[in-house]
Coordinates of C-alpha atoms (C1' of nucleotides) and ligand atoms in Angstrom, one line a residue:
Chain Z
M28 CA -15.8 8.9 7.5
A29 CA -16.1 12.4 6.0
Q30 CA -15.6 14.5 9.1
M31 CA -13.7 12.9 11.9
E32 CA -12.6 16.3 13.1
R33 CA -13.0 16.1 16.9
R34 CA -11.2 13.7 19.1
P35 CA -14.3 12.7 21.1
D36 CA -16.0 12.0 17.8
I37 CA -13.0 9.8 16.8
A38 CA -13.4 7.7 19.9
V39 CA -17.1 7.2 19.3
R40 CA -16.5 6.2 15.7
L41 CA -13.7 3.8 16.5
K42 CA -15.9 2.1 19.1
A43 CA -18.8 1.9 16.7
A44 CA -16.4 0.0 14.4
G45 CA -15.5 -2.4 17.3
L46 CA -12.1 -0.8 17.7
R47 CA -10.8 0.3 21.0
P48 CA -9.8 4.0 20.9
T49 CA -6.2 3.4 21.8
R50 CA -3.7 6.2 21.8
Q51 CA -2.1 5.0 18.5
R52 CA -5.4 4.6 16.7
T53 CA -6.8 7.9 18.0
Q54 CA -3.7 9.8 17.0
L55 CA -3.4 8.1 13.6
A56 CA -7.1 8.9 13.0
G57 CA -6.3 12.5 14.0
L58 CA -3.7 12.7 11.2
L59 CA -5.8 11.0 8.7
F60 CA -9.3 12.4 9.2
T61 CA -8.6 16.0 10.3
G62 CA -8.9 18.4 7.5
H63 CA -9.1 17.4 3.8
D64 CA -9.1 14.1 2.1
R65 CA -5.7 12.4 1.7
H66 CA -3.8 9.6 0.2
V67 CA -1.1 7.9 2.2
T68 CA 1.1 4.9 2.2
A69 CA 2.1 3.0 5.3
E70 CA 5.6 4.4 5.0
S71 CA 4.4 8.0 4.5
L72 CA 2.0 7.8 7.4
A73 CA 4.7 6.3 9.6
E74 CA 7.0 9.2 8.7
E75 CA 4.4 11.8 9.3
S76 CA 3.6 10.2 12.6
A77 CA 7.2 10.4 13.6
R78 CA 7.4 14.1 12.6
A79 CA 4.2 14.8 14.6
G80 CA 5.7 13.1 17.7
I81 CA 3.3 10.2 17.6
K82 CA 5.0 7.1 18.9
V83 CA 3.8 4.1 16.9
S84 CA 5.4 1.2 15.3
L85 CA 5.3 0.5 11.5
A86 CA 3.5 -2.8 12.3
T87 CA 0.8 -0.8 14.0
V88 CA 0.5 1.6 11.1
Y89 CA -0.1 -1.4 8.8
N90 CA -2.5 -2.9 11.3
T91 CA -4.4 0.3 11.7
L92 CA -4.6 1.0 8.0
H93 CA -6.1 -2.4 7.4
Q94 CA -8.5 -2.1 10.3
F95 CA -9.6 1.3 9.1
E96 CA -10.1 -0.1 5.7
A97 CA -12.2 -3.0 7.0
A98 CA -14.2 -0.4 9.0
G99 CA -14.9 1.5 5.9
F100 CA -12.9 4.6 7.0
L101 CA -10.3 4.1 4.3
R102 CA -10.1 2.5 1.0
Q103 CA -7.2 1.0 -0.8
V104 CA -6.1 2.3 -4.2
V105 CA -4.0 0.1 -6.5
V106 CA -2.0 2.2 -8.9
D107 CA 1.6 1.3 -8.2
A108 CA 3.0 -2.2 -8.2
A109 CA 5.6 -1.1 -5.6
R110 CA 3.3 0.1 -2.8
S111 CA -0.2 0.4 -1.5
Y112 CA -2.0 3.6 -1.1
F113 CA -4.9 4.3 1.3
D114 CA -7.5 6.9 0.6
T115 CA -9.5 8.8 3.2
N116 CA -12.0 9.6 0.6
T117 CA -14.2 6.5 0.5
G118 CA -16.9 8.1 -1.7
D119 CA -17.3 7.7 -5.5
H120 CA -14.4 9.2 -7.2
Q121 CA -11.4 8.5 -9.4
H122 CA -7.7 9.5 -9.7
F123 CA -5.0 11.1 -11.5
F124 CA -1.7 9.3 -10.8
V125 CA 1.5 11.3 -11.3
E126 CA 3.8 8.3 -11.9
D127 CA 7.1 10.1 -11.3
E128 CA 6.1 11.5 -8.0
G129 CA 3.9 8.7 -6.7
L130 CA 1.2 11.3 -6.2
L131 CA -2.6 10.7 -6.3
I132 CA -5.0 13.5 -7.1
D133 CA -8.8 13.1 -6.8
I134 CA -11.2 13.4 -9.7
P135 CA -14.7 13.9 -8.4
G136 CA -17.1 11.0 -9.2
E137 CA -19.7 13.2 -10.8
Q138 CA -17.1 14.6 -13.2
I139 CA -16.0 11.4 -14.8
R140 CA -18.2 8.8 -16.5
V141 CA -17.6 5.3 -17.7
S142 CA -20.1 3.8 -20.1
G143 CA -20.3 0.7 -22.2
V144 CA -19.0 -1.6 -19.4
P145 CA -20.1 -5.0 -20.6
E146 CA -22.0 -7.4 -18.4
A147 CA -19.9 -9.2 -15.8
P148 CA -18.9 -12.7 -16.8
A149 CA -21.3 -15.4 -15.7
G150 CA -21.5 -15.9 -12.0
L151 CA -19.8 -12.6 -11.2
A152 CA -21.0 -9.2 -10.2
V153 CA -19.3 -5.8 -10.6
D154 CA -17.8 -4.7 -7.3
R155 CA -16.5 -1.4 -8.5
V156 CA -15.1 0.4 -11.5
D157 CA -11.7 2.1 -11.0
V158 CA -10.4 4.7 -13.4
V159 CA -6.7 5.8 -13.2
V160 CA -5.6 8.6 -15.4
R161 CA -1.8 8.3 -15.5
V162 CA -0.1 11.6 -16.1
K163 CA 3.5 12.5 -16.8
R164 CA 5.7 15.4 -17.6
P165 CA 5.3 15.9 -21.4
Chain Y
M3 CA 3.1 -7.3 -31.5
A4 CA -0.2 -8.7 -32.6
Q5 CA 1.0 -11.8 -34.6
M6 CA 4.4 -13.2 -33.6
E7 CA 3.3 -16.6 -34.8
R8 CA 6.4 -17.9 -36.7
R9 CA 9.7 -18.5 -35.2
P10 CA 11.7 -16.8 -37.9
D11 CA 9.4 -13.8 -37.5
I12 CA 10.1 -13.8 -33.7
A13 CA 13.9 -13.6 -34.4
V14 CA 13.4 -10.7 -36.8
R15 CA 11.3 -8.8 -34.3
L16 CA 13.6 -9.4 -31.4
K17 CA 16.5 -8.1 -33.5
A18 CA 14.5 -5.1 -34.6
A19 CA 14.1 -4.3 -30.9
G20 CA 17.9 -4.7 -30.3
L21 CA 17.5 -8.0 -28.5
R22 CA 19.5 -11.0 -29.5
P23 CA 17.2 -13.9 -30.3
T24 CA 18.6 -16.2 -27.7
R25 CA 17.0 -19.6 -27.0
Q26 CA 15.3 -18.3 -23.8
R27 CA 13.9 -15.2 -25.4
T28 CA 12.7 -17.0 -28.5
Q29 CA 11.0 -19.7 -26.5
L30 CA 9.4 -17.3 -24.1
A31 CA 8.2 -15.3 -27.0
G32 CA 6.8 -18.5 -28.5
L33 CA 4.7 -19.0 -25.4
L34 CA 3.6 -15.5 -25.2
F35 CA 2.9 -14.5 -28.7
T36 CA 1.6 -17.7 -30.3
G37 CA -2.1 -17.8 -30.3
H38 CA -4.4 -15.4 -28.5
D39 CA -3.7 -12.5 -26.2
R40 CA -2.7 -13.4 -22.7
H41 CA -2.1 -12.0 -19.2
V42 CA 0.8 -13.5 -17.3
T43 CA 2.8 -13.0 -14.1
A44 CA 6.5 -13.8 -13.9
E45 CA 5.6 -16.7 -11.7
S46 CA 2.9 -18.1 -14.0
L47 CA 5.1 -17.7 -17.1
A48 CA 8.0 -19.5 -15.3
E49 CA 5.7 -22.4 -14.3
E50 CA 4.3 -22.6 -17.8
S51 CA 7.9 -22.6 -19.2
A52 CA 8.8 -25.5 -16.9
R53 CA 5.8 -27.5 -18.0
A54 CA 6.7 -26.8 -21.6
G55 CA 10.2 -28.1 -21.0
I56 CA 11.8 -24.6 -21.5
K57 CA 14.8 -24.3 -19.4
V58 CA 15.0 -20.7 -18.1
S59 CA 15.6 -19.1 -14.8
L60 CA 13.1 -17.0 -12.9
A61 CA 15.6 -14.1 -13.2
T62 CA 15.6 -14.4 -17.0
V63 CA 11.8 -14.5 -17.0
Y64 CA 11.7 -11.2 -15.1
N65 CA 14.4 -9.7 -17.4
T66 CA 12.6 -10.9 -20.5
L67 CA 9.3 -9.5 -19.4
H68 CA 10.8 -6.1 -18.7
Q69 CA 12.7 -6.1 -22.0
F70 CA 9.6 -7.1 -23.9
E71 CA 7.7 -4.3 -22.2
A72 CA 10.4 -1.8 -23.1
A73 CA 10.3 -3.0 -26.7
G74 CA 6.5 -2.5 -26.7
F75 CA 5.7 -6.2 -27.1
L76 CA 4.0 -6.3 -23.6
R77 CA 2.4 -3.9 -21.3
Q78 CA 2.1 -4.0 -17.6
V79 CA -1.2 -4.0 -15.9
V80 CA -1.5 -2.8 -12.3
V81 CA -4.5 -4.4 -10.6
D82 CA -3.2 -6.3 -7.6
A83 CA -0.9 -5.0 -4.9
A84 CA 0.7 -8.4 -4.6
R85 CA 2.0 -9.0 -8.1
S86 CA 2.6 -7.6 -11.5
Y87 CA 0.7 -8.7 -14.6
F88 CA 2.0 -8.4 -18.2
D89 CA -0.4 -8.2 -21.1
T90 CA 0.4 -9.4 -24.6
N91 CA -2.4 -7.1 -25.9
T92 CA -0.8 -3.7 -26.2
G93 CA -3.7 -2.1 -28.0
D94 CA -6.4 0.1 -26.5
H95 CA -8.5 -2.0 -24.1
Q96 CA -9.5 -2.3 -20.5
H97 CA -10.0 -5.2 -18.0
F98 CA -12.3 -7.1 -15.8
F99 CA -10.3 -8.3 -12.8
V100 CA -11.7 -11.3 -10.9
E101 CA -10.2 -10.6 -7.5
D102 CA -10.6 -14.0 -6.0
E103 CA -8.9 -15.8 -8.8
G104 CA -6.4 -13.2 -9.9
L105 CA -7.8 -13.4 -13.4
L106 CA -7.8 -10.7 -16.0
I107 CA -10.3 -10.6 -18.8
D108 CA -10.1 -8.1 -21.7
I109 CA -12.7 -5.5 -22.5
P110 CA -12.3 -4.2 -26.0
G111 CA -11.3 -0.6 -26.2
E112 CA -14.2 0.4 -28.5
Q113 CA -16.7 -1.1 -26.1
I114 CA -15.9 1.0 -23.1
R115 CA -15.8 4.8 -23.0
V116 CA -14.5 7.2 -20.4
S117 CA -15.8 10.8 -20.6
G118 CA -15.4 13.9 -18.5
V119 CA -11.7 13.3 -17.7
P120 CA -10.6 16.7 -16.5
E121 CA -7.6 18.5 -17.9
A122 CA -4.3 17.1 -16.5
P123 CA -2.8 19.2 -13.7
A124 CA -0.5 22.0 -14.9
G125 CA 2.8 20.7 -16.4
L126 CA 1.4 17.2 -16.9
A127 CA 0.0 15.3 -19.8
V128 CA -2.3 12.3 -19.8
D129 CA -0.2 9.2 -20.6
R130 CA -3.1 6.7 -20.5
V131 CA -6.5 6.0 -18.9
D132 CA -6.8 2.7 -17.2
V133 CA -10.2 1.2 -16.3
V134 CA -10.4 -1.8 -14.1
V135 CA -13.8 -3.4 -13.5
R136 CA -13.4 -5.4 -10.3
V137 CA -15.8 -8.4 -10.2
K138 CA -16.7 -10.9 -7.5
R139 CA -18.9 -13.8 -6.7
P140 CA -22.2 -12.2 -5.6
Chain C
dT30 C1' 37.8 -19.8 -35.2
dC31 C1' 38.2 -15.8 -32.1
dA32 C1' 37.0 -12.1 -29.6
dT33 C1' 33.7 -9.9 -27.2
dA34 C1' 29.5 -7.5 -26.1
dG35 C1' 25.5 -9.1 -24.6
dA36 C1' 22.8 -12.7 -22.0
dT37 C1' 21.8 -16.1 -18.5
dT38 C1' 21.8 -17.7 -14.0
dA39 C1' 22.4 -19.2 -9.0
dG40 C1' 22.1 -17.3 -5.1
dA41 C1' 22.3 -13.2 -2.3
dA42 C1' 20.1 -8.9 -1.4
dT43 C1' 16.3 -5.7 -1.2
dT44 C1' 11.7 -4.1 -0.1
dA45 C1' 7.0 -4.0 1.1
dT46 C1' 4.3 -6.4 4.0
dT47 C1' 2.9 -9.9 7.3
dC48 C1' 3.6 -12.9 11.2
dT49 C1' 4.9 -14.2 16.0
dA50 C1' 4.7 -14.1 20.6
dA51 C1' 5.7 -11.4 24.5
dA52 C1' 4.7 -7.1 26.9
dC53 C1' 1.1 -3.7 27.5
dT54 C1' -3.6 -1.4 28.2
dA55 C1' -8.7 -0.3 27.8
dG56 C1' -12.6 -1.5 29.6
dT57 C1' -15.1 -4.4 32.8
dT58 C1' -16.1 -6.5 37.1
dG59 C1' -16.1 -6.9 42.0
Chain X
dC18 C1' -10.1 1.5 43.1
dA19 C1' -7.9 -3.3 42.3
dA20 C1' -7.9 -7.2 39.6
dC21 C1' -8.8 -9.4 35.4
dT22 C1' -8.8 -10.2 30.6
dA23 C1' -9.6 -9.6 25.8
dG24 C1' -7.8 -6.8 22.7
dT25 C1' -3.6 -4.1 21.3
dT26 C1' 1.1 -2.9 20.4
dT27 C1' 5.6 -4.0 19.1
dA28 C1' 10.4 -5.7 18.1
dG29 C1' 12.1 -8.6 15.4
dA30 C1' 11.7 -12.6 12.5
dA31 C1' 9.6 -14.3 8.4
dT32 C1' 7.6 -14.0 3.7
dA33 C1' 7.2 -13.2 -1.0
dA34 C1' 7.9 -10.6 -5.1
dT35 C1' 11.4 -8.6 -7.4
dT36 C1' 16.1 -7.0 -8.3
dC37 C1' 21.0 -7.3 -8.0
dT38 C1' 25.7 -9.4 -8.4
dA39 C1' 29.3 -11.3 -10.5
dA40 C1' 30.5 -15.5 -12.6
dT41 C1' 29.6 -18.3 -16.6
dC42 C1' 27.9 -18.7 -21.2
dT43 C1' 26.6 -17.6 -26.1
dA44 C1' 25.3 -15.0 -30.4
dT45 C1' 27.5 -12.8 -33.8
dG46 C1' 30.6 -10.3 -36.7
dA47 C1' 35.4 -10.2 -38.2
Ligands
MN1 MN1 -4.0 -5.8 2.8
MN2 MN1 6.9 -6.7 -2.9
ZN3 ZN1 -8.9 9.6 -3.7
ZN4 ZN1 -5.6 -7.2 -21.5

DNA sequence: TCATAGATTAGAATTATTCTAAACTAGTTG
DNA sequence: CAACTAGTTTAGAATAATTCTAATCTATGA
């Protein structure tokens, strides 16, 4: 869902995914998909919504994040045992993770290469290859 | 902590790490470091301990896993938002993660290569590069 | 054997997330 | 437009992994 810039467009895309363009979903999509790619947690998106004057419960933020993920608008990134991140960039790319700040930074997919991945164990197929470059203050 | 096979050896290594070789720590180390490398969760290790007749609380399992990690005997692997895995293989290697089963399988470090990792953002240094190959039933 | 710093533990607390079930609303139908 | 209803939102309860508390134990050196 690269450019979900315009509101009417948002409604169309939500419908196409079988999701009613409710006020909450439309406004959350507005935060998430207007402008550049972003990485959010349920908590961070809820806080941002509150600051933006969007009235939405935390339960709905969770529901919406999962629905957007199922629709392919978001993808989950597992880097921290404590909380889940959602990424508006669903294309092929990887991440720096700044552990102390809980901050994710994109690494373009073309830039990084993983080779020598062995064949998947019998009966299994590779779903995706995730690379996390953990960085710290030296 | 590649070979912690003998009990006397375990005590020595625990002491070297500033940890008293208590019954619980010694027995948990016996489970973890005897034989091949393994991947455990707090829950799985607690269950295994119970089956083995080791009397230890879940709180102590958590404490011990974290102390062993701090001592460099274990390392944490973040692959699942729901729970934390600990790996007795602290050397350079990567993982297959079988999502449906919650199973981790080692990929030797020499086998897999990551190239094109961009320079870390200003003020930060690369701590480690984690690769997770997520596999599924096709 | 004592003293004591360190360790264990039951149970309470915390935290992220999910669930429940009641109130609401978008979209359809008449 | 009014009525209907399936889908949605939400407060609050529930869950589950993990951590904390503070009371009881134990490894160890004197
Ligand atoms: Mn989920
Ligand atoms: Mn949790
Ligand atoms: Zn990203
Ligand atoms: Zn491993």
